[in-house]
PDB file of C-alpha atoms and ligand atoms in Angstrom:
ATOM      1  CA  UNK A 927     115.222  80.665 117.889  1.00  0.00           C
ATOM      2  CA  UNK A 928     114.733  84.359 118.015  1.00  0.00           C
ATOM      3  CA  UNK A 929     114.063  85.946 114.569  1.00  0.00           C
ATOM      4  CA  UNK A 930     114.756  89.457 113.089  1.00  0.00           C
ATOM      5  CA  UNK A 931     112.743  89.903 109.812  1.00  0.00           C
ATOM      6  CA  UNK A 932     114.118  92.742 107.690  1.00  0.00           C
ATOM      7  CA  UNK A 933     110.895  93.221 105.580  1.00  0.00           C
ATOM      8  CA  UNK A 934     107.304  92.815 105.653  1.00  0.00           C
ATOM      9  CA  UNK A 935     104.307  94.510 104.082  1.00  0.00           C
ATOM     10  CA  UNK A 936     101.859  93.883 106.816  1.00  0.00           C
ATOM     11  CA  UNK A 937     100.361  97.425 106.890  1.00  0.00           C
ATOM     12  CA  UNK A 938     100.055  97.494 103.080  1.00  0.00           C
ATOM     13  CA  UNK A 939      97.925  94.287 103.248  1.00  0.00           C
ATOM     14  CA  UNK A 940      95.789  95.452 106.243  1.00  0.00           C
ATOM     15  CA  UNK A 941      94.922  98.626 104.538  1.00  0.00           C
ATOM     16  CA  UNK A 942      94.159  96.816 101.247  1.00  0.00           C
ATOM     17  CA  UNK A 943      91.977  94.282 103.051  1.00  0.00           C
ATOM     18  CA  UNK A 944      90.129  97.052 104.896  1.00  0.00           C
ATOM     19  CA  UNK A 945      89.482  98.825 101.822  1.00  0.00           C
ATOM     20  CA  UNK A 946      87.701  95.590 100.672  1.00  0.00           C
ATOM     21  CA  UNK A 947      85.614  95.822 103.708  1.00  0.00           C
ATOM     22  CA  UNK A 948      87.301  93.293 105.873  1.00  0.00           C
ATOM     23  CA  UNK A 949      87.692  93.807 109.537  1.00  0.00           C
ATOM     24  CA  UNK A 950      91.432  93.113 110.108  1.00  0.00           C
ATOM     25  CA  UNK A 951      94.306  94.253 112.410  1.00  0.00           C
ATOM     26  CA  UNK A 952      97.522  93.070 113.664  1.00  0.00           C
ATOM     27  CA  UNK A 953      95.969  90.993 116.246  1.00  0.00           C
ATOM     28  CA  UNK A 954      93.375  89.455 113.985  1.00  0.00           C
ATOM     29  CA  UNK A 955      93.899  88.791 110.249  1.00  0.00           C
ATOM     30  CA  UNK A 956      94.372  86.132 107.825  1.00  0.00           C
ATOM     31  CA  UNK A 957      97.529  87.446 106.336  1.00  0.00           C
ATOM     32  CA  UNK A 958     101.152  86.301 106.700  1.00  0.00           C
ATOM     33  CA  UNK A 959     102.056  88.615 109.674  1.00  0.00           C
ATOM     34  CA  UNK A 960     100.083  89.022 113.038  1.00  0.00           C
ATOM     35  CA  UNK A 961     100.873  89.334 116.710  1.00  0.00           C
ATOM     36  CA  UNK A 962     100.238  85.666 117.204  1.00  0.00           C
ATOM     37  CA  UNK A 963     102.562  84.723 114.172  1.00  0.00           C
ATOM     38  CA  UNK A 964     105.225  86.930 115.479  1.00  0.00           C
ATOM     39  CA  UNK A 965     104.961  85.388 118.987  1.00  0.00           C
ATOM     40  CA  UNK A 966     105.064  81.799 117.466  1.00  0.00           C
ATOM     41  CA  UNK A 967     108.128  82.909 115.346  1.00  0.00           C
ATOM     42  CA  UNK A 968     109.797  84.023 118.608  1.00  0.00           C
ATOM     43  CA  UNK A 969     110.385  87.373 116.948  1.00  0.00           C
ATOM     44  CA  UNK A 970     112.868  89.551 118.349  1.00  0.00           C
ATOM     45  CA  UNK A 971     112.310  92.392 115.951  1.00  0.00           C
ATOM     46  CA  UNK A 972     110.171  92.986 112.904  1.00  0.00           C
ATOM     47  CA  UNK A 973     110.837  95.666 110.390  1.00  0.00           C
ATOM     48  CA  UNK A 974     107.403  97.079 109.091  1.00  0.00           C
ATOM     49  CA  UNK A 975     107.670  98.720 105.758  1.00  0.00           C
ATOM     50  CA  UNK A 976     105.472 101.636 104.664  1.00  0.00           C
ATOM     51  CA  UNK A 977     105.363 100.585 100.979  1.00  0.00           C
ATOM     52  CA  UNK A 978     103.987 103.184  98.734  1.00  0.00           C
ATOM     53  CA  UNK A 979     102.672 101.666  95.518  1.00  0.00           C
ATOM     54  CA  UNK A 980     103.102 104.581  93.050  1.00  0.00           C
ATOM     55  CA  UNK A 981     101.147 102.751  90.394  1.00  0.00           C
ATOM     56  CA  UNK A 982      97.929 104.077  91.823  1.00  0.00           C
ATOM     57  CA  UNK A 983      99.073 107.829  91.484  1.00  0.00           C
ATOM     58  CA  UNK A 984      99.131 109.375  88.000  1.00  0.00           C
ATOM     59  CA  UNK A 985     100.104 112.797  86.596  1.00  0.00           C
ATOM     60  CA  UNK A 986     101.577 115.893  88.223  1.00  0.00           C
ATOM     61  CA  UNK A 987     101.859 115.761  92.103  1.00  0.00           C
ATOM     62  CA  UNK A 988     101.916 111.901  92.222  1.00  0.00           C
ATOM     63  CA  UNK A 989     105.074 111.887  94.227  1.00  0.00           C
ATOM     64  CA  UNK A 990     103.726 114.438  96.727  1.00  0.00           C
ATOM     65  CA  UNK A 991     100.607 112.111  97.056  1.00  0.00           C
ATOM     66  CA  UNK A 992     102.952 109.144  97.564  1.00  0.00           C
ATOM     67  CA  UNK A 993     104.821 111.001 100.362  1.00  0.00           C
ATOM     68  CA  UNK A 994     101.577 111.790 102.141  1.00  0.00           C
ATOM     69  CA  UNK A 995     100.540 108.138 101.648  1.00  0.00           C
ATOM     70  CA  UNK A 996     103.797 107.003 103.337  1.00  0.00           C
ATOM     71  CA  UNK A 997     103.019 109.457 106.291  1.00  0.00           C
ATOM     72  CA  UNK A 998      99.486 107.980 106.499  1.00  0.00           C
ATOM     73  CA  UNK A 999     100.995 104.445 106.553  1.00  0.00           C
ATOM     74  CA  UNK A1000     103.410 105.100 109.309  1.00  0.00           C
ATOM     75  CA  UNK A1001     100.520 106.477 111.444  1.00  0.00           C
ATOM     76  CA  UNK A1002      98.532 103.460 110.675  1.00  0.00           C
ATOM     77  CA  UNK A1003     101.503 101.303 111.810  1.00  0.00           C
ATOM     78  CA  UNK A1004     101.608 103.290 115.049  1.00  0.00           C
ATOM     79  CA  UNK A1005      97.945 102.441 115.579  1.00  0.00           C
ATOM     80  CA  UNK A1006      98.521  98.743 115.005  1.00  0.00           C
ATOM     81  CA  UNK A1007     101.349  98.615 117.423  1.00  0.00           C
ATOM     82  CA  UNK A1008      99.259 100.379 119.959  1.00  0.00           C
ATOM     83  CA  UNK A1009      96.559  97.677 119.695  1.00  0.00           C
ATOM     84  CA  UNK A1010      99.134  95.061 120.917  1.00  0.00           C
ATOM     85  CA  UNK A1011      99.154  96.733 124.322  1.00  0.00           C
ATOM     86  CA  UNK A1012     102.762  96.619 124.970  1.00  0.00           C
ATOM     87  CA  UNK A1013     103.459  93.273 123.410  1.00  0.00           C
ATOM     88  CA  UNK A1014     105.219  95.024 120.548  1.00  0.00           C
ATOM     89  CA  UNK A1015     107.141  98.160 120.957  1.00  0.00           C
ATOM     90  CA  UNK A1016     108.914 100.577 118.616  1.00  0.00           C
ATOM     91  CA  UNK A1017     112.766 100.543 118.450  1.00  0.00           C
ATOM     92  CA  UNK A1018     115.106 102.831 116.706  1.00  0.00           C
ATOM     93  CA  UNK A1019     118.406 100.996 117.274  1.00  0.00           C
ATOM     94  CA  UNK A1020     119.952  97.734 118.302  1.00  0.00           C
ATOM     95  CA  UNK A1021     120.037  98.809 122.040  1.00  0.00           C
ATOM     96  CA  UNK A1022     116.283  99.447 121.975  1.00  0.00           C
ATOM     97  CA  UNK A1023     115.747  96.027 120.336  1.00  0.00           C
ATOM     98  CA  UNK A1024     117.752  94.313 123.162  1.00  0.00           C
ATOM     99  CA  UNK A1025     116.083  96.341 125.949  1.00  0.00           C
ATOM    100  CA  UNK A1026     112.655  95.328 124.462  1.00  0.00           C
ATOM    101  CA  UNK A1027     113.743  91.699 124.149  1.00  0.00           C
ATOM    102  CA  UNK A1028     114.856  91.621 127.797  1.00  0.00           C
ATOM    103  CA  UNK A1029     111.445  92.704 128.753  1.00  0.00           C
ATOM    104  CA  UNK A1030     109.942  89.671 126.878  1.00  0.00           C
ATOM    105  CA  UNK A1031     108.440  91.958 124.133  1.00  0.00           C
ATOM    106  CA  UNK A1032     108.880  92.174 120.467  1.00  0.00           C
ATOM    107  CA  UNK A1033     110.720  95.115 118.850  1.00  0.00           C
ATOM    108  CA  UNK A1034     109.285  96.867 115.841  1.00  0.00           C
ATOM    109  CA  UNK A1035     111.273  99.057 113.344  1.00  0.00           C
ATOM    110  CA  UNK A1036     109.740 101.436 110.747  1.00  0.00           C
ATOM    111  CA  UNK A1037     110.952 101.459 107.239  1.00  0.00           C
ATOM    112  CA  UNK A1038     109.797 103.172 103.971  1.00  0.00           C
ATOM    113  CA  UNK A1039     109.828 101.309 100.650  1.00  0.00           C
ATOM    114  CA  UNK A1040     110.012 103.685  97.574  1.00  0.00           C
ATOM    115  CA  UNK A1041     112.362 106.543  98.246  1.00  0.00           C
ATOM    116  CA  UNK A1042     110.807 108.463  95.246  1.00  0.00           C
ATOM    117  CA  UNK A1043     108.379 109.943  97.719  1.00  0.00           C
ATOM    118  CA  UNK A1044     111.098 112.193  98.832  1.00  0.00           C
ATOM    119  CA  UNK A1045     110.805 114.107  95.590  1.00  0.00           C
ATOM    120  CA  UNK A1046     114.351 115.647  95.940  1.00  0.00           C
ATOM    121  CA  UNK A1047     113.648 116.978  99.362  1.00  0.00           C
ATOM    122  CA  UNK A1048     115.897 115.970 102.173  1.00  0.00           C
ATOM    123  CA  UNK A1049     113.610 117.632 104.556  1.00  0.00           C
ATOM    124  CA  UNK A1050     111.043 114.803 103.867  1.00  0.00           C
ATOM    125  CA  UNK A1051     113.748 112.118 104.832  1.00  0.00           C
ATOM    126  CA  UNK A1052     114.294 114.224 107.921  1.00  0.00           C
ATOM    127  CA  UNK A1053     110.488 113.992 108.673  1.00  0.00           C
ATOM    128  CA  UNK A1054     110.671 110.097 108.047  1.00  0.00           C
ATOM    129  CA  UNK A1055     113.607 110.080 110.668  1.00  0.00           C
ATOM    130  CA  UNK A1056     111.675 112.062 113.288  1.00  0.00           C
ATOM    131  CA  UNK A1057     108.784 109.632 112.721  1.00  0.00           C
ATOM    132  CA  UNK A1058     111.044 106.779 113.714  1.00  0.00           C
ATOM    133  CA  UNK A1059     111.918 105.522 110.199  1.00  0.00           C
ATOM    134  CA  UNK A1060     115.423 103.830 110.311  1.00  0.00           C
ATOM    135  CA  UNK A1061     115.496 102.177 107.081  1.00  0.00           C
ATOM    136  CA  UNK A1062     114.799 103.394 103.467  1.00  0.00           C
ATOM    137  CA  UNK A1063     114.426 101.189 100.307  1.00  0.00           C
ATOM    138  CA  UNK A1064     115.841 103.583  97.974  1.00  0.00           C
ATOM    139  CA  UNK A1065     113.616 102.527  94.830  1.00  0.00           C
ATOM    140  CA  UNK A1066     110.765 100.127  94.136  1.00  0.00           C
ATOM    141  CA  UNK A1067     110.325  99.047  90.627  1.00  0.00           C
ATOM    142  CA  UNK A1068     110.357 102.349  88.676  1.00  0.00           C
ATOM    143  CA  UNK A1069     112.758 105.259  88.054  1.00  0.00           C
ATOM    144  CA  UNK A1070     112.620 107.846  90.902  1.00  0.00           C
ATOM    145  CA  UNK A1071     114.641 110.900  92.066  1.00  0.00           C
ATOM    146  CA  UNK A1072     117.186 108.718  93.748  1.00  0.00           C
ATOM    147  CA  UNK A1073     118.084 106.510  90.892  1.00  0.00           C
ATOM    148  CA  UNK A1074     116.935 103.542  88.645  1.00  0.00           C
ATOM    149  CA  UNK A1075     115.253 100.262  89.487  1.00  0.00           C
ATOM    150  CA  UNK A1076     115.963  96.646  88.682  1.00  0.00           C
ATOM    151  CA  UNK A1077     114.902  95.669  85.304  1.00  0.00           C
ATOM    152  CA  UNK A1078     115.223  93.123  82.562  1.00  0.00           C
ATOM    153  CA  UNK A1079     116.143  96.075  80.411  1.00  0.00           C
ATOM    154  CA  UNK A1080     119.918  96.308  80.352  1.00  0.00           C
ATOM    155  CA  UNK A1081     120.004  99.995  79.690  1.00  0.00           C
ATOM    156  CA  UNK A1082     117.973 100.756  82.867  1.00  0.00           C
ATOM    157  CA  UNK A1083     120.035  98.092  84.911  1.00  0.00           C
ATOM    158  CA  UNK A1084     123.192 100.058  83.870  1.00  0.00           C
ATOM    159  CA  UNK A1085     121.998 103.318  85.141  1.00  0.00           C
ATOM    160  CA  UNK A1086     122.704 104.052  88.829  1.00  0.00           C
ATOM    161  CA  UNK A1087     122.225 106.640  91.566  1.00  0.00           C
ATOM    162  CA  UNK A1088     121.303 110.220  90.510  1.00  0.00           C
ATOM    163  CA  UNK A1089     122.713 113.380  92.268  1.00  0.00           C
ATOM    164  CA  UNK A1090     119.901 113.389  94.892  1.00  0.00           C
ATOM    165  CA  UNK A1091     120.446 109.711  95.474  1.00  0.00           C
ATOM    166  CA  UNK A1092     123.984 110.501  96.493  1.00  0.00           C
ATOM    167  CA  UNK A1093     122.750 113.213  98.929  1.00  0.00           C
ATOM    168  CA  UNK A1094     120.335 110.758 100.357  1.00  0.00           C
ATOM    169  CA  UNK A1095     123.172 108.207 100.946  1.00  0.00           C
ATOM    170  CA  UNK A1096     125.337 110.600 102.865  1.00  0.00           C
ATOM    171  CA  UNK A1097     122.488 111.971 104.862  1.00  0.00           C
ATOM    172  CA  UNK A1098     121.471 108.336 105.868  1.00  0.00           C
ATOM    173  CA  UNK A1099     125.072 107.658 106.762  1.00  0.00           C
ATOM    174  CA  UNK A1100     125.120 110.660 108.941  1.00  0.00           C
ATOM    175  CA  UNK A1101     121.854 109.850 110.644  1.00  0.00           C
ATOM    176  CA  UNK A1102     122.389 106.282 111.181  1.00  0.00           C
ATOM    177  CA  UNK A1103     119.649 105.068 108.970  1.00  0.00           C
ATOM    178  CA  UNK A1104     120.016 101.851 107.071  1.00  0.00           C
ATOM    179  CA  UNK A1105     120.291 102.125 103.301  1.00  0.00           C
ATOM    180  CA  UNK A1106     118.364  99.222 101.580  1.00  0.00           C
ATOM    181  CA  UNK A1107     119.403  98.204  98.016  1.00  0.00           C
ATOM    182  CA  UNK A1108     116.682  95.770  97.263  1.00  0.00           C
ATOM    183  CA  UNK A1109     114.769  96.873  94.110  1.00  0.00           C
ATOM    184  CA  UNK A1110     117.667  99.049  92.926  1.00  0.00           C
ATOM    185  CA  UNK A1111     119.432  98.639  89.542  1.00  0.00           C
ATOM    186  CA  UNK A1112     122.673  96.817  89.341  1.00  0.00           C
ATOM    187  CA  UNK A1113     124.687 100.038  88.773  1.00  0.00           C
ATOM    188  CA  UNK A1114     122.617 101.604  91.643  1.00  0.00           C
ATOM    189  CA  UNK A1115     123.839  98.837  93.841  1.00  0.00           C
ATOM    190  CA  UNK A1116     127.470  99.485  92.927  1.00  0.00           C
ATOM    191  CA  UNK A1117     127.153 103.125  93.253  1.00  0.00           C
ATOM    192  CA  UNK A1118     125.749 102.804  96.723  1.00  0.00           C
ATOM    193  CA  UNK A1119     128.477 100.152  97.783  1.00  0.00           C
ATOM    194  CA  UNK A1120     131.202 102.661  96.600  1.00  0.00           C
ATOM    195  CA  UNK A1121     129.623 105.724  98.227  1.00  0.00           C
ATOM    196  CA  UNK A1122     128.167 104.481 101.604  1.00  0.00           C
ATOM    197  CA  UNK A1123     130.580 104.833 104.524  1.00  0.00           C
ATOM    198  CA  UNK A1124     128.449 102.350 106.363  1.00  0.00           C
ATOM    199  CA  UNK A1125     127.420  98.838 105.552  1.00  0.00           C
ATOM    200  CA  UNK A1126     124.180  98.457 103.582  1.00  0.00           C
ATOM    201  CA  UNK A1127     121.435  95.836 103.353  1.00  0.00           C
ATOM    202  CA  UNK A1128     119.499  94.210 100.537  1.00  0.00           C
ATOM    203  CA  UNK A1129     116.612  93.581 102.823  1.00  0.00           C
ATOM    204  CA  UNK A1130     114.606  91.257 100.708  1.00  0.00           C
ATOM    205  CA  UNK A1131     116.489  89.680  97.746  1.00  0.00           C
ATOM    206  CA  UNK A1132     117.791  86.184  96.764  1.00  0.00           C
ATOM    207  CA  UNK A1133     120.675  84.808  94.536  1.00  0.00           C
ATOM    208  CA  UNK A1134     120.402  85.566  90.862  1.00  0.00           C
ATOM    209  CA  UNK A1135     122.741  82.710  89.863  1.00  0.00           C
ATOM    210  CA  UNK A1136     119.888  80.287  91.164  1.00  0.00           C
ATOM    211  CA  UNK A1137     116.923  82.347  90.120  1.00  0.00           C
ATOM    212  CA  UNK A1138     117.595  84.655  87.203  1.00  0.00           C
ATOM    213  CA  UNK A1139     115.199  87.444  88.350  1.00  0.00           C
ATOM    214  CA  UNK A1140     116.577  91.107  88.243  1.00  0.00           C
ATOM    215  CA  UNK A1141     115.367  91.599  91.865  1.00  0.00           C
ATOM    216  CA  UNK A1142     117.903  89.008  92.943  1.00  0.00           C
ATOM    217  CA  UNK A1143     121.719  89.637  93.597  1.00  0.00           C
ATOM    218  CA  UNK A1144     124.509  88.338  91.355  1.00  0.00           C
ATOM    219  CA  UNK A1145     127.241  86.458  92.976  1.00  0.00           C
ATOM    220  CA  UNK A1146     129.592  89.508  92.604  1.00  0.00           C
ATOM    221  CA  UNK A1147     127.099  91.635  94.354  1.00  0.00           C
ATOM    222  CA  UNK A1148     126.609  89.125  97.121  1.00  0.00           C
ATOM    223  CA  UNK A1149     130.345  88.821  97.572  1.00  0.00           C
ATOM    224  CA  UNK A1150     130.896  92.549  97.823  1.00  0.00           C
ATOM    225  CA  UNK A1151     127.871  93.149 100.015  1.00  0.00           C
ATOM    226  CA  UNK A1152     129.508  90.721 102.348  1.00  0.00           C
ATOM    227  CA  UNK A1153     133.054  92.247 101.985  1.00  0.00           C
ATOM    228  CA  UNK A1154     131.587  95.679 102.945  1.00  0.00           C
ATOM    229  CA  UNK A1155     129.947  94.423 106.081  1.00  0.00           C
ATOM    230  CA  UNK A1156     126.424  94.316 104.544  1.00  0.00           C
ATOM    231  CA  UNK A1157     123.595  91.848 104.949  1.00  0.00           C
ATOM    232  CA  UNK A1158     121.191  90.203 102.481  1.00  0.00           C
ATOM    233  CA  UNK A1159     117.794  89.070 103.717  1.00  0.00           C
ATOM    234  CA  UNK A1160     116.416  85.769 102.269  1.00  0.00           C
ATOM    235  CA  UNK A1161     113.161  86.662 100.441  1.00  0.00           C
ATOM    236  CA  UNK A1162     110.180  84.008 100.514  1.00  0.00           C
ATOM    237  CA  UNK A1163     108.443  85.410  97.443  1.00  0.00           C
ATOM    238  CA  UNK A1164     108.224  82.324  95.354  1.00  0.00           C
ATOM    239  CA  UNK A1165     109.218  83.938  91.931  1.00  0.00           C
ATOM    240  CA  UNK A1166     112.420  85.041  93.548  1.00  0.00           C
ATOM    241  CA  UNK A1167     113.168  81.512  94.663  1.00  0.00           C
ATOM    242  CA  UNK A1168     112.203  79.611  91.587  1.00  0.00           C
ATOM    243  CA  UNK A1169     111.392  80.892  88.004  1.00  0.00           C
ATOM    244  CA  UNK A1170     108.030  78.934  87.890  1.00  0.00           C
ATOM    245  CA  UNK A1171     107.074  80.405  91.241  1.00  0.00           C
ATOM    246  CA  UNK A1172     107.028  77.074  93.001  1.00  0.00           C
ATOM    247  CA  UNK A1173     108.959  77.425  96.249  1.00  0.00           C
ATOM    248  CA  UNK A1174     109.378  75.074  99.225  1.00  0.00           C
ATOM    249  CA  UNK A1175     111.864  74.817 102.088  1.00  0.00           C
ATOM    250  CA  UNK A1176     114.209  72.589  99.978  1.00  0.00           C
ATOM    251  CA  UNK A1177     114.651  75.438  97.445  1.00  0.00           C
ATOM    252  CA  UNK A1178     114.981  78.126  99.968  1.00  0.00           C
ATOM    253  CA  UNK A1179     117.624  76.076 101.680  1.00  0.00           C
ATOM    254  CA  UNK A1180     119.609  75.887  98.342  1.00  0.00           C
ATOM    255  CA  UNK A1181     119.393  79.730  98.120  1.00  0.00           C
ATOM    256  CA  UNK A1182     120.381  80.342 101.742  1.00  0.00           C
ATOM    257  CA  UNK A1183     123.303  77.885 101.395  1.00  0.00           C
ATOM    258  CA  UNK A1184     124.581  79.678  98.245  1.00  0.00           C
ATOM    259  CA  UNK A1185     124.088  83.079  99.777  1.00  0.00           C
ATOM    260  CA  UNK A1186     125.963  82.052 102.899  1.00  0.00           C
ATOM    261  CA  UNK A1187     128.874  80.531 100.774  1.00  0.00           C
ATOM    262  CA  UNK A1188     129.138  83.580  98.643  1.00  0.00           C
ATOM    263  CA  UNK A1189     128.446  86.610 100.797  1.00  0.00           C
ATOM    264  CA  UNK A1190     129.736  84.815 104.020  1.00  0.00           C
ATOM    265  CA  UNK A1191     127.960  83.543 107.150  1.00  0.00           C
ATOM    266  CA  UNK A1192     128.056  87.118 108.696  1.00  0.00           C
ATOM    267  CA  UNK A1193     126.149  88.594 105.795  1.00  0.00           C
ATOM    268  CA  UNK A1194     122.873  86.620 105.439  1.00  0.00           C
ATOM    269  CA  UNK A1195     119.661  87.168 107.338  1.00  0.00           C
ATOM    270  CA  UNK A1196     115.908  86.914 106.825  1.00  0.00           C
ATOM    271  CA  UNK A1197     113.751  89.320 104.826  1.00  0.00           C
ATOM    272  CA  UNK A1198     110.458  87.438 104.339  1.00  0.00           C
ATOM    273  CA  UNK A1199     108.501  89.968 102.156  1.00  0.00           C
ATOM    274  CA  UNK A1200     105.441  88.525 103.828  1.00  0.00           C
ATOM    275  CA  UNK A1201     102.066  90.246 103.048  1.00  0.00           C
ATOM    276  CA  UNK A1202     103.922  91.843 100.002  1.00  0.00           C
ATOM    277  CA  UNK A1203     102.761  88.928  97.533  1.00  0.00           C
ATOM    278  CA  UNK A1204     100.191  86.377  96.958  1.00  0.00           C
ATOM    279  CA  UNK A1205     101.364  84.850  93.689  1.00  0.00           C
ATOM    280  CA  UNK A1206     103.175  81.601  93.466  1.00  0.00           C
ATOM    281  CA  UNK A1207     103.279  78.561  95.699  1.00  0.00           C
ATOM    282  CA  UNK A1208     105.194  78.398  99.022  1.00  0.00           C
ATOM    283  CA  UNK A1209     105.075  75.986 101.724  1.00  0.00           C
ATOM    284  CA  UNK A1210     105.878  78.747 104.379  1.00  0.00           C
ATOM    285  CA  UNK A1211     102.638  80.837 104.294  1.00  0.00           C
ATOM    286  CA  UNK A1212     103.007  82.944 107.421  1.00  0.00           C
ATOM    287  CA  UNK A1213     105.651  84.117 109.856  1.00  0.00           C
ATOM    288  CA  UNK A1214     104.437  81.691 112.483  1.00  0.00           C
ATOM    289  CA  UNK A1215     105.848  78.940 110.373  1.00  0.00           C
ATOM    290  CA  UNK A1216     109.472  80.140 110.497  1.00  0.00           C
ATOM    291  CA  UNK A1217     110.311  77.730 113.257  1.00  0.00           C
ATOM    292  CA  UNK A1218     109.370  74.915 111.044  1.00  0.00           C
ATOM    293  CA  UNK A1219     111.745  76.305 108.555  1.00  0.00           C
ATOM    294  CA  UNK A1220     114.462  76.548 111.173  1.00  0.00           C
ATOM    295  CA  UNK A1221     113.938  72.874 112.088  1.00  0.00           C
ATOM    296  CA  UNK A1222     114.103  71.828 108.323  1.00  0.00           C
ATOM    297  CA  UNK A1223     117.442  73.727 107.990  1.00  0.00           C
ATOM    298  CA  UNK A1224     118.874  72.180 111.053  1.00  0.00           C
ATOM    299  CA  UNK A1225     118.005  68.744 109.878  1.00  0.00           C
ATOM    300  CA  UNK A1226     119.442  69.639 106.495  1.00  0.00           C
ATOM    301  CA  UNK A1227     123.153  70.427 107.264  1.00  0.00           C
ATOM    302  CA  UNK A1228     123.022  73.951 108.722  1.00  0.00           C
ATOM    303  CA  UNK A1229     124.810  74.423 112.042  1.00  0.00           C
ATOM    304  CA  UNK A1230     123.106  76.098 114.882  1.00  0.00           C
ATOM    305  CA  UNK A1231     125.775  78.702 114.878  1.00  0.00           C
ATOM    306  CA  UNK A1232     125.030  79.686 111.240  1.00  0.00           C
ATOM    307  CA  UNK A1233     121.350  79.657 111.789  1.00  0.00           C
ATOM    308  CA  UNK A1234     121.592  81.905 114.888  1.00  0.00           C
ATOM    309  CA  UNK A1235     123.349  84.391 112.752  1.00  0.00           C
ATOM    310  CA  UNK A1236     121.008  84.091 109.877  1.00  0.00           C
ATOM    311  CA  UNK A1237     117.943  84.224 112.210  1.00  0.00           C
ATOM    312  CA  UNK A1238     118.907  87.370 114.156  1.00  0.00           C
ATOM    313  CA  UNK A1239     122.522  87.927 114.908  1.00  0.00           C
ATOM    314  CA  UNK A1240     123.579  89.287 111.518  1.00  0.00           C
ATOM    315  CA  UNK A1241     120.614  91.742 111.480  1.00  0.00           C
ATOM    316  CA  UNK A1242     121.293  92.826 115.008  1.00  0.00           C
ATOM    317  CA  UNK A1243     125.010  93.267 114.199  1.00  0.00           C
ATOM    318  CA  UNK A1244     124.393  95.682 111.284  1.00  0.00           C
ATOM    319  CA  UNK A1245     121.832  97.410 113.281  1.00  0.00           C
ATOM    320  CA  UNK A1246     124.409  98.102 115.985  1.00  0.00           C
ATOM    321  CA  UNK A1247     126.816  99.191 113.476  1.00  0.00           C
ATOM    322  CA  UNK A1248     124.692 101.572 111.596  1.00  0.00           C
ATOM    323  CA  UNK A1249     121.779 102.909 113.799  1.00  0.00           C
ATOM    324  CA  UNK A1250     122.670 105.444 116.391  1.00  0.00           C
TER     325      UNK A1250
HETATM  326 ZN1   ZN B1582     109.870  94.974  98.036  1.00  0.00          ZN
END
């Protein structure tokens, strides 16, 4: 079964490993995402996030440093895709993905995770767009110029988008970029749902009613996301599956079943978060094992029709609706 994964942190992991002296690249690494793994997964498209970890920048000018880091990571991603010698090709919309797929190749889509690096400058978002970025995760886990993040602190959770965040939403609507509400505060989620003229994604989040983590979505949020044509990507990070960080296919299947029943079968996709975590225990360790997960789900009550939607059709549908 073909797969579209809405979120992975491969480039973040490769750069981190290289800084530690390891010789790794997209074709050869011990992380969760590699060319071989994507081929095994029968990947149709993979979103590659340039995730900027702002914790490493302090003081004045830190967001500008973060912006330069994002551009550096996007460039590094270009170099990795180049290494695959045409086996993976960049895509900017659903048509590109289908075209690439017809040639027997894998499509790659650029995203940026941590909208704070825009530092209230729409021109930076324009630059990202020109660089091929088609999805922006508005926040990570700290307050930024767009809005407030998910938090266990109710005061933060009740604060939503800022004025600049509203400008970002309308710019992205206009340009045909996918707005990603994963990591956002609950109020931020509702602000985006109200404001956005296009459906949005929660690229890598699970069900909060099953695992009470603020990164997961409540049933009300899942329902409304689905009602607005949005898509939520099932996240494999063990602590978003189970509060003790012990995940397995059975527990993931429970999240998936719940998400499908609340948000609807047209609203759930895959957003692995691979290479973005190494904590917790999971029986699925890399993208090449996704076909095993598919087989497990098929044996445990999921119809092929629903799995087809979750594996790639829903992601492709929202890409066709949003990206120009
Ligand atoms: Zn994330």
